[in-house]
mmCIF file of C-alpha atoms in Angstrom:
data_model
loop_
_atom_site.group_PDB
_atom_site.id
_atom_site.type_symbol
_atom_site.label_atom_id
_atom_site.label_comp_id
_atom_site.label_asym_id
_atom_site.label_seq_id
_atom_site.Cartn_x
_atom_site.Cartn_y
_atom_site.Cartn_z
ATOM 1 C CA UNK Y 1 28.280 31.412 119.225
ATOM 2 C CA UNK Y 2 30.694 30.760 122.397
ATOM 3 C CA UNK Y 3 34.440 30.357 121.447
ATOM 4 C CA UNK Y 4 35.519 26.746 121.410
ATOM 5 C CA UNK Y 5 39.296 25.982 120.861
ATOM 6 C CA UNK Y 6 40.473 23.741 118.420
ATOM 7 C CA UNK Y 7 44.191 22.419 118.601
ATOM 8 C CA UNK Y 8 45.622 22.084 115.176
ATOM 9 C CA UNK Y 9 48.650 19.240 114.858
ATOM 10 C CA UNK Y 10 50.678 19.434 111.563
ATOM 11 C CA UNK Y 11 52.866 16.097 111.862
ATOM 12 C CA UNK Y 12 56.116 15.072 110.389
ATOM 13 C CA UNK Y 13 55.492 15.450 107.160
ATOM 14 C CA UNK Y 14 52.860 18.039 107.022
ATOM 15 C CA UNK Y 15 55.204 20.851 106.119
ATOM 16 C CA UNK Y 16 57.462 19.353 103.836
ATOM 17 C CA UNK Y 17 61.195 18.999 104.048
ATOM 18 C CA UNK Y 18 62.735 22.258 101.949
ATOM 19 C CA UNK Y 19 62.108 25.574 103.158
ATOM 20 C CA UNK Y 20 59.854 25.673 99.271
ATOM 21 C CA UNK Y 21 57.591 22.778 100.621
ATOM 22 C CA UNK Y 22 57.139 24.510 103.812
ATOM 23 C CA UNK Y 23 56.272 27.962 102.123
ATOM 24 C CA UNK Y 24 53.465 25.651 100.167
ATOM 25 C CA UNK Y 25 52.612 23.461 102.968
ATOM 26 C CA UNK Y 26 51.952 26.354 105.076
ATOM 27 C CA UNK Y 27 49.779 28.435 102.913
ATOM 28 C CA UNK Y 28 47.419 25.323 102.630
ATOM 29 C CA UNK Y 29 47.677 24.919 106.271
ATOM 30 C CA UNK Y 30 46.752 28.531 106.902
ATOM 31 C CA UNK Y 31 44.028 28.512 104.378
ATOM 32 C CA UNK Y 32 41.892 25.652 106.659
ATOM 33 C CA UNK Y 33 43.018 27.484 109.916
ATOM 34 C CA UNK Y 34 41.501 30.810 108.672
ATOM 35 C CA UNK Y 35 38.219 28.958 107.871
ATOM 36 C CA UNK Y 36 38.081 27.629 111.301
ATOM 37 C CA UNK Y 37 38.456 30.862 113.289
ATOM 38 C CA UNK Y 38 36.000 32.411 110.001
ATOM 39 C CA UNK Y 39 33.784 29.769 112.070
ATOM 40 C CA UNK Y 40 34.597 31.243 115.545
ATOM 41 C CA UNK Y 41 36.963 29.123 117.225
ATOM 42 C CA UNK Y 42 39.953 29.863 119.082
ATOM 43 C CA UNK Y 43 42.799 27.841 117.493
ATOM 44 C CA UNK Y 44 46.155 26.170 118.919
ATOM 45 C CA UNK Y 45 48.889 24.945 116.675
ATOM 46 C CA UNK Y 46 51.226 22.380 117.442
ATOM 47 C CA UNK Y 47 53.330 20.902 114.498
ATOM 48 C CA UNK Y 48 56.724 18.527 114.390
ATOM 49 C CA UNK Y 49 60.084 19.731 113.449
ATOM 50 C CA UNK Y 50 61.752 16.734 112.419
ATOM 51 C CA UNK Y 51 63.041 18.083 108.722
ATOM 52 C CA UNK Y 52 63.270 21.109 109.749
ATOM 53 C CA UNK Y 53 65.808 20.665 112.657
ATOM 54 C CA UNK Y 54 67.682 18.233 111.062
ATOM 55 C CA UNK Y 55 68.473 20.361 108.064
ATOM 56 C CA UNK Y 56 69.935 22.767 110.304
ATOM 57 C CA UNK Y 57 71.352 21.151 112.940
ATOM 58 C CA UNK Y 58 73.419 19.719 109.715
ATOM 59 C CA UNK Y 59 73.840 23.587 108.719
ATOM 60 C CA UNK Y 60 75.472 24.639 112.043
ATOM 61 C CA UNK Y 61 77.670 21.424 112.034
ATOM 62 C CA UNK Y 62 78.770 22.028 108.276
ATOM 63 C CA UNK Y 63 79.421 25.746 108.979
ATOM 64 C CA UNK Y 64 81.606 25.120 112.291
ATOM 65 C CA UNK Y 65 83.816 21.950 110.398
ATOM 66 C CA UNK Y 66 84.367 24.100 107.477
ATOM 67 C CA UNK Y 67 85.073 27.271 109.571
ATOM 68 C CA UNK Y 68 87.001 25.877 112.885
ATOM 69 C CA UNK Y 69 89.854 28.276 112.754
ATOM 70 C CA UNK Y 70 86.925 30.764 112.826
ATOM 71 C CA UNK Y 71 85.553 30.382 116.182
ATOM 72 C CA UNK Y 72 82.564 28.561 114.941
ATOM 73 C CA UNK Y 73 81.228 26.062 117.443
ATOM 74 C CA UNK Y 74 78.410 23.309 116.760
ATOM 75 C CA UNK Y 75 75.322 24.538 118.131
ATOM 76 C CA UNK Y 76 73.511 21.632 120.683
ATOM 77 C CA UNK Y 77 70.047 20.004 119.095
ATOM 78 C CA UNK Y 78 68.245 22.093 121.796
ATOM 79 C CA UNK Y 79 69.200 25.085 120.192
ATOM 80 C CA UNK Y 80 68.210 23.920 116.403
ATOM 81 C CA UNK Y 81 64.770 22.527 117.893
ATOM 82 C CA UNK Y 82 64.190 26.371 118.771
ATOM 83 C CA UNK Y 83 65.406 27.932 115.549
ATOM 84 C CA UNK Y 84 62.801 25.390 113.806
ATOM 85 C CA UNK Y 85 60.376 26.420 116.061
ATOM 86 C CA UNK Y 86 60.882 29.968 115.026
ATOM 87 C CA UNK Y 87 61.128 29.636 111.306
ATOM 88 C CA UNK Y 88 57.962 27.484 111.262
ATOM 89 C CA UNK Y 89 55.792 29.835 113.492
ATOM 90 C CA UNK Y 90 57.201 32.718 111.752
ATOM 91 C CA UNK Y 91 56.000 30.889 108.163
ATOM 92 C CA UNK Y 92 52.466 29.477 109.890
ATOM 93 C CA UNK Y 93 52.121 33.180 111.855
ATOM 94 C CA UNK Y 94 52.253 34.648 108.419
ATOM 95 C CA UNK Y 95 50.206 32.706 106.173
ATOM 96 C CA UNK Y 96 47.474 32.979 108.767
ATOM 97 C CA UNK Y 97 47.936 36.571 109.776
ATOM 98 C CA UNK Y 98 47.293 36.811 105.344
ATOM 99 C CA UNK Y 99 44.466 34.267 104.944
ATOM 100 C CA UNK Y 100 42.831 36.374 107.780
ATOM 101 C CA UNK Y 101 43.250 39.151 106.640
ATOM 102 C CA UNK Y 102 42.152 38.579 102.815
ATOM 103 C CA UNK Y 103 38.970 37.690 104.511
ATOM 104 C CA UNK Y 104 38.769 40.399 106.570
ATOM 105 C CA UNK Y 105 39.539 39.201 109.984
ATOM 106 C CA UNK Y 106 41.412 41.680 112.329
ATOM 107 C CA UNK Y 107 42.970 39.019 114.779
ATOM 108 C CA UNK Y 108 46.556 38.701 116.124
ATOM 109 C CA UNK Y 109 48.538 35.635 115.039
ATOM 110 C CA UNK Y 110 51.462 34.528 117.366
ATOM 111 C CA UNK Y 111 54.143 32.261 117.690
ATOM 112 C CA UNK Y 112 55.298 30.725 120.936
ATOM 113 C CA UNK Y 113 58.516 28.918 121.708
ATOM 114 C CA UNK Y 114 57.941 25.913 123.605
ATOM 115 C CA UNK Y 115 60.405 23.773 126.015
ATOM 116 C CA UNK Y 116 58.768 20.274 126.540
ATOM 117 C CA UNK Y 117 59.494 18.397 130.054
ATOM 118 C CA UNK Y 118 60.136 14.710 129.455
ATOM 119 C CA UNK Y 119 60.898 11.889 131.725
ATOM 120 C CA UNK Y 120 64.836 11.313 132.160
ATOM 121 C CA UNK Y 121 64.030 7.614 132.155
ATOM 122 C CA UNK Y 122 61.758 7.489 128.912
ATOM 123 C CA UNK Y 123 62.555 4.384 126.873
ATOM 124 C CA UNK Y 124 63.550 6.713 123.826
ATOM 125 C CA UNK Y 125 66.891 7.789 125.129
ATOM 126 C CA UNK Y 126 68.409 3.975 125.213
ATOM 127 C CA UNK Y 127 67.179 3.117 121.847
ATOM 128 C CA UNK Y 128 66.896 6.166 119.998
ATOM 129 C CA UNK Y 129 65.498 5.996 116.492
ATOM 130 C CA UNK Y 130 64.018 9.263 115.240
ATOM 131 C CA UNK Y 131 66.379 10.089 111.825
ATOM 132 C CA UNK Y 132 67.955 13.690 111.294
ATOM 133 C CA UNK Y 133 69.974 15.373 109.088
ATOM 134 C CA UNK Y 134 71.932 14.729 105.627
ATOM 135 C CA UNK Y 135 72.638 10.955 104.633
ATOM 136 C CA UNK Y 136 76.630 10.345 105.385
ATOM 137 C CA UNK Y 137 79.301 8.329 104.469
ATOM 138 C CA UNK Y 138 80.547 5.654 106.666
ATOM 139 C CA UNK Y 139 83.908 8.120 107.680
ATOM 140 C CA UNK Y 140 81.221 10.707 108.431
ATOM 141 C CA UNK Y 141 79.181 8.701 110.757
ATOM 142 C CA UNK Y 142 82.354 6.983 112.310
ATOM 143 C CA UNK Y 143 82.929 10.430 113.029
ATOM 144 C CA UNK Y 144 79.618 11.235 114.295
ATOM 145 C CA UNK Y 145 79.853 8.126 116.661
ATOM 146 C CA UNK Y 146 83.312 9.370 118.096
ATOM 147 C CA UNK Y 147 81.560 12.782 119.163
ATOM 148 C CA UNK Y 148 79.009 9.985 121.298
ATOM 149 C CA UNK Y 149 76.241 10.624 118.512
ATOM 150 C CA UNK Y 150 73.675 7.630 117.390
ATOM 151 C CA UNK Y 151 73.873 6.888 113.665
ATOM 152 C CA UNK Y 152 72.146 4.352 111.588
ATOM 153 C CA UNK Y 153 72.608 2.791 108.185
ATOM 154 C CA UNK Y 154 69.910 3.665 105.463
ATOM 155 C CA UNK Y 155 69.281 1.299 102.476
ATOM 156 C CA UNK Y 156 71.005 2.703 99.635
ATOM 157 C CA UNK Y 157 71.570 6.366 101.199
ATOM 158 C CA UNK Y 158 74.741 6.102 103.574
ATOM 159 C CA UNK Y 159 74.131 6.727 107.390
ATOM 160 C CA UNK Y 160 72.409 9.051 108.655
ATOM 161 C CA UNK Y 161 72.058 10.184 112.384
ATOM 162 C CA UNK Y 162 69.408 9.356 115.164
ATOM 163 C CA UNK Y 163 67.933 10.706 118.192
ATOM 164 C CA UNK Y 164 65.794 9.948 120.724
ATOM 165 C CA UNK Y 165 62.376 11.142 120.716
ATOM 166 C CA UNK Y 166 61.117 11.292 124.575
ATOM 167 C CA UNK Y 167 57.587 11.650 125.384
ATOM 168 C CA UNK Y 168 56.598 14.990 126.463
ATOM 169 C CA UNK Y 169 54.921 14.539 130.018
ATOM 170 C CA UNK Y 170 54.421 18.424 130.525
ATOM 171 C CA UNK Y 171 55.337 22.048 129.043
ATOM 172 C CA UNK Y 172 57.841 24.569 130.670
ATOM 173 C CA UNK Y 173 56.132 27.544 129.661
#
């Protein structure tokens, strides 16, 4: 049978929000992935990050406003966006690189950072509306607002912050 390639998307809530729901998530994710290379194709993962890089973009911030006498600085969205890349491909790379194995598949399983290009006039970045991070208080999003950050109020939960959420139109790498 030729190789055909099959491009795998795991969306927003495919691999949970806590780093126990992604553990879970990803071994059933793995489990189908195995059985479609078991049937000879070539497969491509993409997957969303929102959770992921909102739980620790909120980490970094927490860290650097409890330690600022430290030297601590906040680290930019860019930066969590690839540290959610990497603890998501490194959980995915693994489960695979397993349910392969248990069935006796000798393949390599790896993880690629990605950069996205996206058009600096994409109607995302004046209304932004993709939600990150912990629910605030209104002092912590007033806060949040005087750094030049996008918050909105959530029913019930306190603020929380927003993002834009461009439209990739190609792929550095």
């Amino acid at each position: 049978m030729s190789e055909k390639t099959v491009v795998v998307a795991l969306g927003h809530k495919a691999l949970g929000a806590t780093l126990p729901e992604q553990k879970q998530a990803t071994k059933a994710a793995a489990k189908a992935i195995a059985d479609l290379v078991e049937d000879g194709a070539h497969v491509v993962i993409s997957h969303s990050n929102g959770p992921q890089v909102g739980m620790i973009h909120t980490a970094m911030n927490e860290l650097c406003s409890n330690h600022e006498d430290e030297g601590y600085t906040p680290a930019p969205m860019s930066v969590c966006s690839a540290m959610s890349q990497g603890y998501i491909g490194y959980d995915l790379q693994n489960g695979i690189r397993s349910a392969l194995l248990k069935r006796g598949i000798y393949k390599p399983v790896s993880t690629v950072l990605t950069q996205v290009m996206v058009d600096p006039y994409d109607e995302s970045f004046y209304n932004p509306v993709k939600k990150i991070g912990r629910y605030m208080t209104r002092a912590q999003a007033d806060a949040e607002e005087a750094k030049g950050n996008y918050v909105t109020e959530v029913s019930g939960k306190g603020w929380q912050r927003i993002v834009s959420a461009p439209k990739p139109v190609g792929i550095v790498e």
